[in-house]
Amino acid sequence: MKYDFTDRERELGRVVLALTLNRQKMTERVIVGRSTEVSLRFERGIGEVYYDETRPLGSLLIGLEADPERKWNANTAILRESYGKVFPFEAQRWMLAAPVADYLAQKYERGEPSALFAAIRTWEEYLNCFNLNRGADLLTERLAALYRPFVLYAENRPWQELAPAAMSAALRDTDTEVSLWYPAKKRPFEVVAAFSSLLPVIQYYLFKLNEWGCVFQQCKICGKDFVAKSRHYELCGDECRRVQAALNKREFDGRAKGDKLEQLHENAYNYWYNRLRKLKKRKTADPERAAAVDAAFKEYRKEAVRRKTAVKNGEMSFSDFATWLAEQQNAVDALIGKVSPNLD
Ligand SMILES: [Zn+2]
């Protein structure tokens, strides 16, 4: 069901934002609608509502509307003005309020539940206070309470140290109204519903997360904030878990390859070294040949390191390197010459 911001009369019943948390599934469900419809939705899955989504735990807190420039509050002045003025034609009064209605409709369309709720409540309060005595003052007071968390949110994210204190300090008597429902008789499941302010719902939410030992984490892949069961969880969801798994595999493959490269290099070195040692230990000394192999070995070592680095940098293939090492082993064999066993 869609809310109509051109309505000039409001329907019966209060619009609420109702929240229920599922600790086991680590989800939240938020429903925005008139209270009787919302409770029907919770109890029997029916009822016409404006918003009904189940999302990962913490989504409402993390995505809550933030209004550093106080744009929401700026609307209040326009709405007030439309009350006070005397217009030759009634339609002009509504024309004055039209930009605000557009602003609210835009916020509504974005689908962020806290903003969607505030948009509806704004229009409802506007219609509510229309014909009331001191209606403009009442409207200002109510909307200020409604937008307060948005301003606070711009200054402190809810998991920052100062936030809970700032939120408590901001709570006024008028904001504290909140109701708890237990709609399903079969299992204990609790719904908290906000009317005039979201602050008590935010506090309830933070309290529950704290009670359950949940923490706010930042995903190390995508950087998004999320709520986790403990500090042990570093990834926000399945998508990022897949990315991490692929990265882990690549890193492992790279490491394994690196190990293999070093192994091959070392084996070849040992081959040369042992051949040379044996040559020098021969009973029939051949200093000239030993000096030649010594020089070739020095040359080989330099070149082997250069090529190994090239493989690491991706400038040479691993198999080319292995082939080259094998060729060098043949070269040292040729240099030393066929040795009859009784000479060794
Ligand atoms: Zn992520």
Short mmCIF file of C-alpha atoms and ligand atoms in Angstrom, two decimals:
data_model
loop_
_atom_site.label_atom_id
_atom_site.label_comp_id
_atom_site.label_asym_id
_atom_site.label_seq_id
_atom_site.Cartn_x
_atom_site.Cartn_y
_atom_site.Cartn_z
CA MET A 1 0.00 0.00 0.00
CA LYS A 2 1.29 3.45 -0.88
CA TYR A 3 0.93 6.58 1.18
CA ASP A 4 -0.53 9.59 -0.61
CA PHE A 5 1.10 12.90 0.32
CA THR A 6 -1.63 14.87 -1.44
CA ASP A 7 -4.30 13.65 0.96
CA ARG A 8 -6.03 16.51 2.74
CA GLU A 9 -7.65 14.38 5.36
CA ARG A 10 -6.02 11.70 7.32
CA GLU A 11 -7.30 8.20 7.84
CA LEU A 12 -8.25 6.93 11.25
CA GLY A 13 -5.63 5.27 13.42
CA ARG A 14 -2.06 6.12 14.28
CA VAL A 15 0.85 5.24 12.05
CA VAL A 16 3.53 3.32 13.94
CA LEU A 17 6.93 1.85 13.23
CA ALA A 18 7.00 -1.62 14.73
CA LEU A 19 10.14 -3.64 15.17
CA THR A 20 10.83 -7.21 16.11
CA LEU A 21 14.25 -8.81 16.44
CA ASN A 22 15.21 -12.41 15.82
CA ARG A 23 18.34 -13.32 17.71
CA GLN A 24 18.63 -16.80 16.23
CA LYS A 25 18.35 -15.76 12.61
CA MET A 26 20.17 -12.46 13.28
CA THR A 27 17.41 -10.50 11.54
CA GLU A 28 15.11 -7.57 12.21
CA ARG A 29 11.63 -7.06 10.86
CA VAL A 30 10.26 -3.56 10.51
CA ILE A 31 6.64 -2.81 9.68
CA VAL A 32 5.26 0.69 9.17
CA GLY A 33 1.51 1.14 9.06
CA ARG A 34 -1.58 2.01 11.07
CA SER A 35 -1.37 0.18 14.38
CA THR A 36 -4.38 -2.11 13.86
CA GLU A 37 -3.11 -3.13 10.41
CA VAL A 38 0.40 -3.67 11.74
CA SER A 39 -0.79 -6.00 14.46
CA LEU A 40 -2.88 -7.90 11.91
CA ARG A 41 0.24 -8.26 9.81
CA PHE A 42 2.23 -9.64 12.73
CA GLU A 43 -0.48 -11.97 13.91
CA ARG A 44 -2.01 -13.30 10.74
CA GLY A 45 0.14 -12.05 7.89
CA ILE A 46 -2.67 -9.85 6.60
CA GLY A 47 -3.29 -6.12 6.97
CA GLU A 48 -2.44 -3.24 4.63
CA VAL A 49 0.86 -1.64 5.56
CA TYR A 50 3.31 0.84 4.00
CA TYR A 51 6.47 -1.09 4.72
CA ASP A 52 7.28 -4.63 5.78
CA GLU A 53 10.82 -5.91 5.41
CA THR A 54 13.01 -8.47 7.13
CA ARG A 55 16.69 -7.52 6.99
CA PRO A 56 19.97 -8.41 8.70
CA LEU A 57 20.10 -7.50 12.38
CA GLY A 58 21.18 -3.90 12.90
CA SER A 59 20.00 -2.62 9.49
CA LEU A 60 17.59 -0.09 10.98
CA LEU A 61 20.29 1.36 13.23
CA ILE A 62 23.01 1.38 10.61
CA GLY A 63 20.85 2.83 7.85
CA LEU A 64 18.92 5.29 10.01
CA GLU A 65 18.26 8.65 8.39
CA ALA A 66 20.95 11.21 9.24
CA ASP A 67 20.25 14.89 8.73
CA PRO A 68 23.32 17.04 9.42
CA GLU A 69 21.85 20.04 7.59
CA ARG A 70 18.52 19.84 9.35
CA LYS A 71 16.58 19.70 6.12
CA TRP A 72 13.69 17.94 7.77
CA ASN A 73 13.36 20.77 10.28
CA ALA A 74 13.41 23.35 7.50
CA ASN A 75 10.12 21.88 6.26
CA THR A 76 8.44 22.66 9.55
CA ALA A 77 8.67 26.40 8.92
CA ILE A 78 6.90 26.03 5.56
CA LEU A 79 4.16 23.90 7.04
CA ARG A 80 3.64 26.39 9.86
CA GLU A 81 3.35 29.20 7.38
CA SER A 82 0.67 27.39 5.44
CA TYR A 83 -1.42 27.23 8.63
CA GLY A 84 -1.15 30.86 9.56
CA LYS A 85 -1.70 32.76 6.40
CA VAL A 86 -5.07 33.85 5.15
CA PHE A 87 -5.47 32.86 1.53
CA PRO A 88 -8.04 34.12 -0.91
CA PHE A 89 -8.36 30.60 -2.22
CA GLU A 90 -7.92 27.51 -0.08
CA ALA A 91 -5.98 25.82 -2.89
CA GLN A 92 -3.13 28.32 -2.35
CA ARG A 93 -2.59 27.00 1.14
CA TRP A 94 -1.97 23.55 -0.29
CA MET A 95 0.28 24.95 -2.97
CA LEU A 96 2.48 26.43 -0.26
CA ALA A 97 2.79 23.02 1.40
CA ALA A 98 3.35 21.21 -1.92
CA PRO A 99 7.20 21.36 -1.91
CA VAL A 100 7.20 19.75 1.52
CA ALA A 101 4.85 17.04 0.27
CA ASP A 102 7.28 16.44 -2.62
CA TYR A 103 10.22 16.22 -0.22
CA LEU A 104 8.35 13.73 1.94
CA ALA A 105 7.29 11.65 -1.06
CA GLN A 106 10.92 11.44 -2.18
CA LYS A 107 12.03 10.27 1.26
CA TYR A 108 9.20 7.77 1.25
CA GLU A 109 10.21 6.39 -2.14
CA ARG A 110 13.80 5.76 -1.05
CA GLY A 111 12.42 3.05 1.22
CA GLU A 112 14.65 3.63 4.26
CA PRO A 113 12.13 2.75 6.99
CA SER A 114 13.06 5.48 9.50
CA ALA A 115 12.74 8.17 6.80
CA LEU A 116 9.61 6.57 5.37
CA PHE A 117 8.03 6.55 8.81
CA ALA A 118 9.03 10.17 9.50
CA ALA A 119 7.63 11.25 6.13
CA ILE A 120 4.23 9.72 6.86
CA ARG A 121 4.19 10.99 10.43
CA THR A 122 5.04 14.49 9.23
CA TRP A 123 2.10 14.62 6.88
CA GLU A 124 -0.21 13.03 9.42
CA GLU A 125 0.81 15.54 12.09
CA TYR A 126 0.39 18.33 9.57
CA LEU A 127 -3.20 17.23 8.96
CA ASN A 128 -3.74 16.53 12.67
CA CYS A 129 -2.75 19.98 13.84
CA PHE A 130 -4.47 21.75 10.98
CA ASN A 131 -7.53 22.90 12.86
CA LEU A 132 -6.20 22.70 16.37
CA ASN A 133 -5.87 25.60 18.72
CA ARG A 134 -2.16 26.61 18.70
CA GLY A 135 -1.75 23.97 16.03
CA ALA A 136 1.42 25.52 14.61
CA ASP A 137 3.25 25.31 17.94
CA LEU A 138 2.08 21.80 18.52
CA LEU A 139 3.25 20.79 15.06
CA THR A 140 6.68 22.33 15.62
CA GLU A 141 7.06 20.53 18.92
CA ARG A 142 6.01 17.16 17.55
CA LEU A 143 8.12 17.33 14.41
CA ALA A 144 11.19 18.42 16.38
CA ALA A 145 10.79 15.28 18.50
CA LEU A 146 10.33 13.17 15.40
CA TYR A 147 13.49 14.49 13.69
CA ARG A 148 15.72 14.59 16.77
CA PRO A 149 17.34 11.19 16.17
CA PHE A 150 18.23 12.22 12.62
CA VAL A 151 20.22 15.18 13.90
CA LEU A 152 21.84 13.09 16.65
CA TYR A 153 22.69 10.46 14.10
CA ALA A 154 24.55 12.93 11.99
CA GLU A 155 26.83 13.57 14.97
CA ASN A 156 27.18 10.11 16.47
CA ARG A 157 26.71 6.71 14.97
CA PRO A 158 24.81 4.60 17.51
CA TRP A 159 27.76 2.37 18.36
CA GLN A 160 30.10 5.20 19.14
CA GLU A 161 30.92 5.69 22.74
CA LEU A 162 29.09 8.97 23.21
CA ALA A 163 25.97 8.00 21.33
CA PRO A 164 23.97 6.25 24.07
CA ALA A 165 24.52 9.17 26.45
CA ALA A 166 23.60 11.68 23.76
CA MET A 167 20.45 9.75 22.95
CA SER A 168 19.38 9.51 26.58
CA ALA A 169 20.01 13.20 27.12
CA ALA A 170 17.93 13.96 24.06
CA LEU A 171 14.94 11.99 25.28
CA ARG A 172 12.15 14.29 26.39
CA ASP A 173 9.00 13.26 28.19
CA THR A 174 7.09 13.53 24.96
CA ASP A 175 9.43 11.08 23.24
CA THR A 176 9.29 8.21 25.63
CA GLU A 177 6.06 6.71 24.45
CA VAL A 178 6.68 3.25 23.14
CA SER A 179 4.66 0.09 23.38
CA LEU A 180 5.55 -3.54 23.61
CA TRP A 181 3.32 -6.11 21.99
CA TYR A 182 3.36 -9.85 22.25
CA PRO A 183 1.26 -10.74 19.24
CA ALA A 184 1.85 -14.46 18.85
CA LYS A 185 0.59 -16.62 21.67
CA LYS A 186 2.56 -19.66 20.57
CA ARG A 187 6.07 -18.34 21.03
CA PRO A 188 7.53 -15.44 22.95
CA PHE A 189 8.08 -12.80 20.36
CA GLU A 190 8.22 -9.17 21.18
CA VAL A 191 7.34 -6.18 19.08
CA VAL A 192 8.33 -2.66 20.00
CA ALA A 193 6.36 0.12 18.38
CA ALA A 194 7.20 3.81 18.07
CA PHE A 195 4.66 6.61 17.73
CA SER A 196 6.00 10.09 18.21
CA SER A 197 9.74 9.40 18.27
CA LEU A 198 12.17 6.74 17.13
CA LEU A 199 14.52 7.34 20.05
CA PRO A 200 12.96 4.78 22.42
CA VAL A 201 13.05 2.17 19.65
CA ILE A 202 16.72 2.93 18.99
CA GLN A 203 17.45 2.59 22.70
CA TYR A 204 15.50 -0.63 22.95
CA TYR A 205 17.46 -1.94 19.96
CA LEU A 206 20.86 -0.98 21.38
CA PHE A 207 19.90 -2.46 24.72
CA LYS A 208 18.92 -5.80 23.12
CA LEU A 209 22.10 -6.00 21.07
CA ASN A 210 24.13 -5.29 24.17
CA GLU A 211 22.22 -7.89 26.17
CA TRP A 212 22.88 -10.49 23.48
CA GLY A 213 26.56 -9.62 23.32
CA CYS A 214 26.31 -8.44 19.70
CA VAL A 215 28.83 -5.97 18.35
CA PHE A 216 29.04 -3.49 15.48
CA GLN A 217 31.70 -4.52 13.00
CA GLN A 218 33.05 -3.13 9.77
CA CYS A 219 33.29 -5.66 6.95
CA LYS A 220 36.92 -6.12 5.95
CA ILE A 221 35.96 -6.74 2.33
CA CYS A 222 33.32 -4.10 1.49
CA GLY A 223 33.76 -1.74 4.45
CA LYS A 224 30.07 -1.79 5.35
CA ASP A 225 28.96 -1.65 8.98
CA PHE A 226 27.10 -4.68 10.26
CA VAL A 227 26.06 -6.33 13.50
CA ALA A 228 27.80 -9.55 14.44
CA LYS A 229 27.52 -12.14 17.20
CA SER A 230 31.09 -11.35 18.26
CA ARG A 231 34.32 -9.63 17.18
CA HIS A 232 35.25 -12.93 15.60
CA TYR A 233 32.99 -12.18 12.60
CA GLU A 234 34.68 -9.89 10.09
CA LEU A 235 32.52 -10.30 7.00
CA CYS A 236 29.07 -8.81 6.49
CA GLY A 237 27.40 -11.57 4.47
CA ASP A 238 27.57 -14.43 2.00
CA GLU A 239 28.67 -12.24 -0.89
CA CYS A 240 31.74 -10.97 0.99
CA ARG A 241 32.43 -14.43 2.40
CA ARG A 242 32.68 -15.69 -1.19
CA VAL A 243 35.09 -12.90 -2.12
CA GLN A 244 37.21 -13.65 0.95
CA ALA A 245 37.30 -17.38 0.16
CA ALA A 246 38.52 -16.63 -3.38
CA LEU A 247 41.22 -14.30 -1.99
CA ASN A 248 42.33 -16.93 0.52
CA LYS A 249 42.64 -19.51 -2.20
CA ARG A 250 44.67 -17.20 -4.43
CA GLU A 251 46.98 -16.33 -1.55
CA PHE A 252 47.41 -20.01 -0.69
CA ASP A 253 48.15 -20.93 -4.31
CA GLY A 254 50.65 -18.10 -4.49
CA ARG A 255 52.35 -19.22 -1.32
CA ALA A 256 52.48 -22.86 -2.41
CA LYS A 257 53.99 -21.81 -5.70
CA GLY A 258 56.55 -19.67 -3.91
CA ASP A 259 57.53 -22.61 -1.72
CA LYS A 260 57.91 -24.82 -4.76
CA LEU A 261 60.10 -22.23 -6.47
CA GLU A 262 62.45 -21.99 -3.50
CA GLN A 263 62.60 -25.77 -3.26
CA LEU A 264 63.56 -26.14 -6.90
CA HIS A 265 66.22 -23.44 -6.61
CA GLU A 266 67.69 -25.04 -3.52
CA ASN A 267 67.77 -28.52 -5.06
CA ALA A 268 69.64 -27.21 -8.10
CA TYR A 269 72.14 -25.37 -5.90
CA ASN A 270 72.79 -28.51 -3.87
CA TYR A 271 73.33 -30.46 -7.07
CA TRP A 272 76.03 -28.06 -8.26
CA TYR A 273 77.60 -27.78 -4.84
CA ASN A 274 77.89 -31.56 -4.34
CA ARG A 275 79.30 -32.10 -7.82
CA LEU A 276 81.96 -29.47 -7.21
CA ARG A 277 82.84 -30.84 -3.78
CA LYS A 278 83.31 -34.30 -5.17
CA LEU A 279 85.48 -32.95 -7.97
CA LYS A 280 87.77 -31.22 -5.48
CA LYS A 281 88.02 -34.36 -3.35
CA ARG A 282 89.10 -36.58 -6.21
CA LYS A 283 92.34 -38.42 -5.66
CA THR A 284 93.53 -37.40 -9.08
CA ALA A 285 93.52 -33.67 -8.53
CA ASP A 286 92.53 -31.52 -11.50
CA PRO A 287 92.86 -27.92 -10.25
CA GLU A 288 92.22 -26.37 -13.69
CA ARG A 289 88.94 -28.13 -14.13
CA ALA A 290 87.94 -27.35 -10.54
CA ALA A 291 88.64 -23.65 -11.11
CA ALA A 292 86.54 -23.69 -14.29
CA VAL A 293 83.59 -25.35 -12.52
CA ASP A 294 83.97 -22.93 -9.60
CA ALA A 295 83.70 -19.97 -11.99
CA ALA A 296 80.74 -21.53 -13.78
CA PHE A 297 79.05 -22.16 -10.42
CA LYS A 298 79.44 -18.48 -9.44
CA GLU A 299 78.01 -17.42 -12.77
CA TYR A 300 75.18 -19.94 -12.41
CA ARG A 301 74.25 -18.68 -8.91
CA LYS A 302 73.92 -15.10 -10.08
CA GLU A 303 71.81 -16.08 -13.04
CA ALA A 304 69.62 -18.46 -10.99
CA VAL A 305 68.76 -15.69 -8.50
CA ARG A 306 67.98 -13.29 -11.36
CA ARG A 307 65.65 -15.82 -13.01
CA LYS A 308 63.98 -16.78 -9.74
CA THR A 309 63.15 -13.11 -9.13
CA ALA A 310 61.76 -12.90 -12.66
CA VAL A 311 59.42 -15.82 -11.88
CA LYS A 312 58.28 -14.11 -8.66
CA ASN A 313 57.57 -10.92 -10.58
CA GLY A 314 55.63 -12.82 -13.18
CA GLU A 315 58.14 -12.03 -15.93
CA MET A 316 59.08 -15.66 -16.45
CA SER A 317 57.01 -18.80 -16.19
CA PHE A 318 57.65 -21.34 -13.53
CA SER A 319 58.11 -24.15 -16.07
CA ASP A 320 60.66 -22.12 -18.08
CA PHE A 321 62.66 -21.69 -14.90
CA ALA A 322 62.49 -25.42 -14.14
CA THR A 323 63.63 -26.23 -17.69
CA TRP A 324 66.54 -23.81 -17.39
CA LEU A 325 67.65 -25.38 -14.08
CA ALA A 326 67.61 -28.83 -15.65
CA GLU A 327 69.72 -27.54 -18.57
CA GLN A 328 72.23 -26.09 -16.11
CA GLN A 329 72.50 -29.43 -14.38
CA ASN A 330 73.35 -31.02 -17.71
CA ALA A 331 75.89 -28.25 -18.26
CA VAL A 332 77.69 -28.90 -14.99
CA ASP A 333 77.71 -32.62 -15.73
CA ALA A 334 79.32 -31.93 -19.09
CA LEU A 335 81.85 -29.59 -17.48
CA ILE A 336 82.94 -32.09 -14.89
CA GLY A 337 82.99 -34.80 -17.46
CA LYS A 338 82.18 -38.42 -17.33
CA VAL A 339 83.74 -39.67 -14.18
CA SER A 340 84.46 -43.30 -13.74
CA PRO A 341 83.30 -44.60 -10.36
CA ASN A 342 86.77 -45.62 -9.19
CA LEU A 343 87.96 -42.03 -9.48
CA ASP A 344 85.40 -40.75 -6.98
ZN ZN B 1 30.95 -6.95 3.18
#
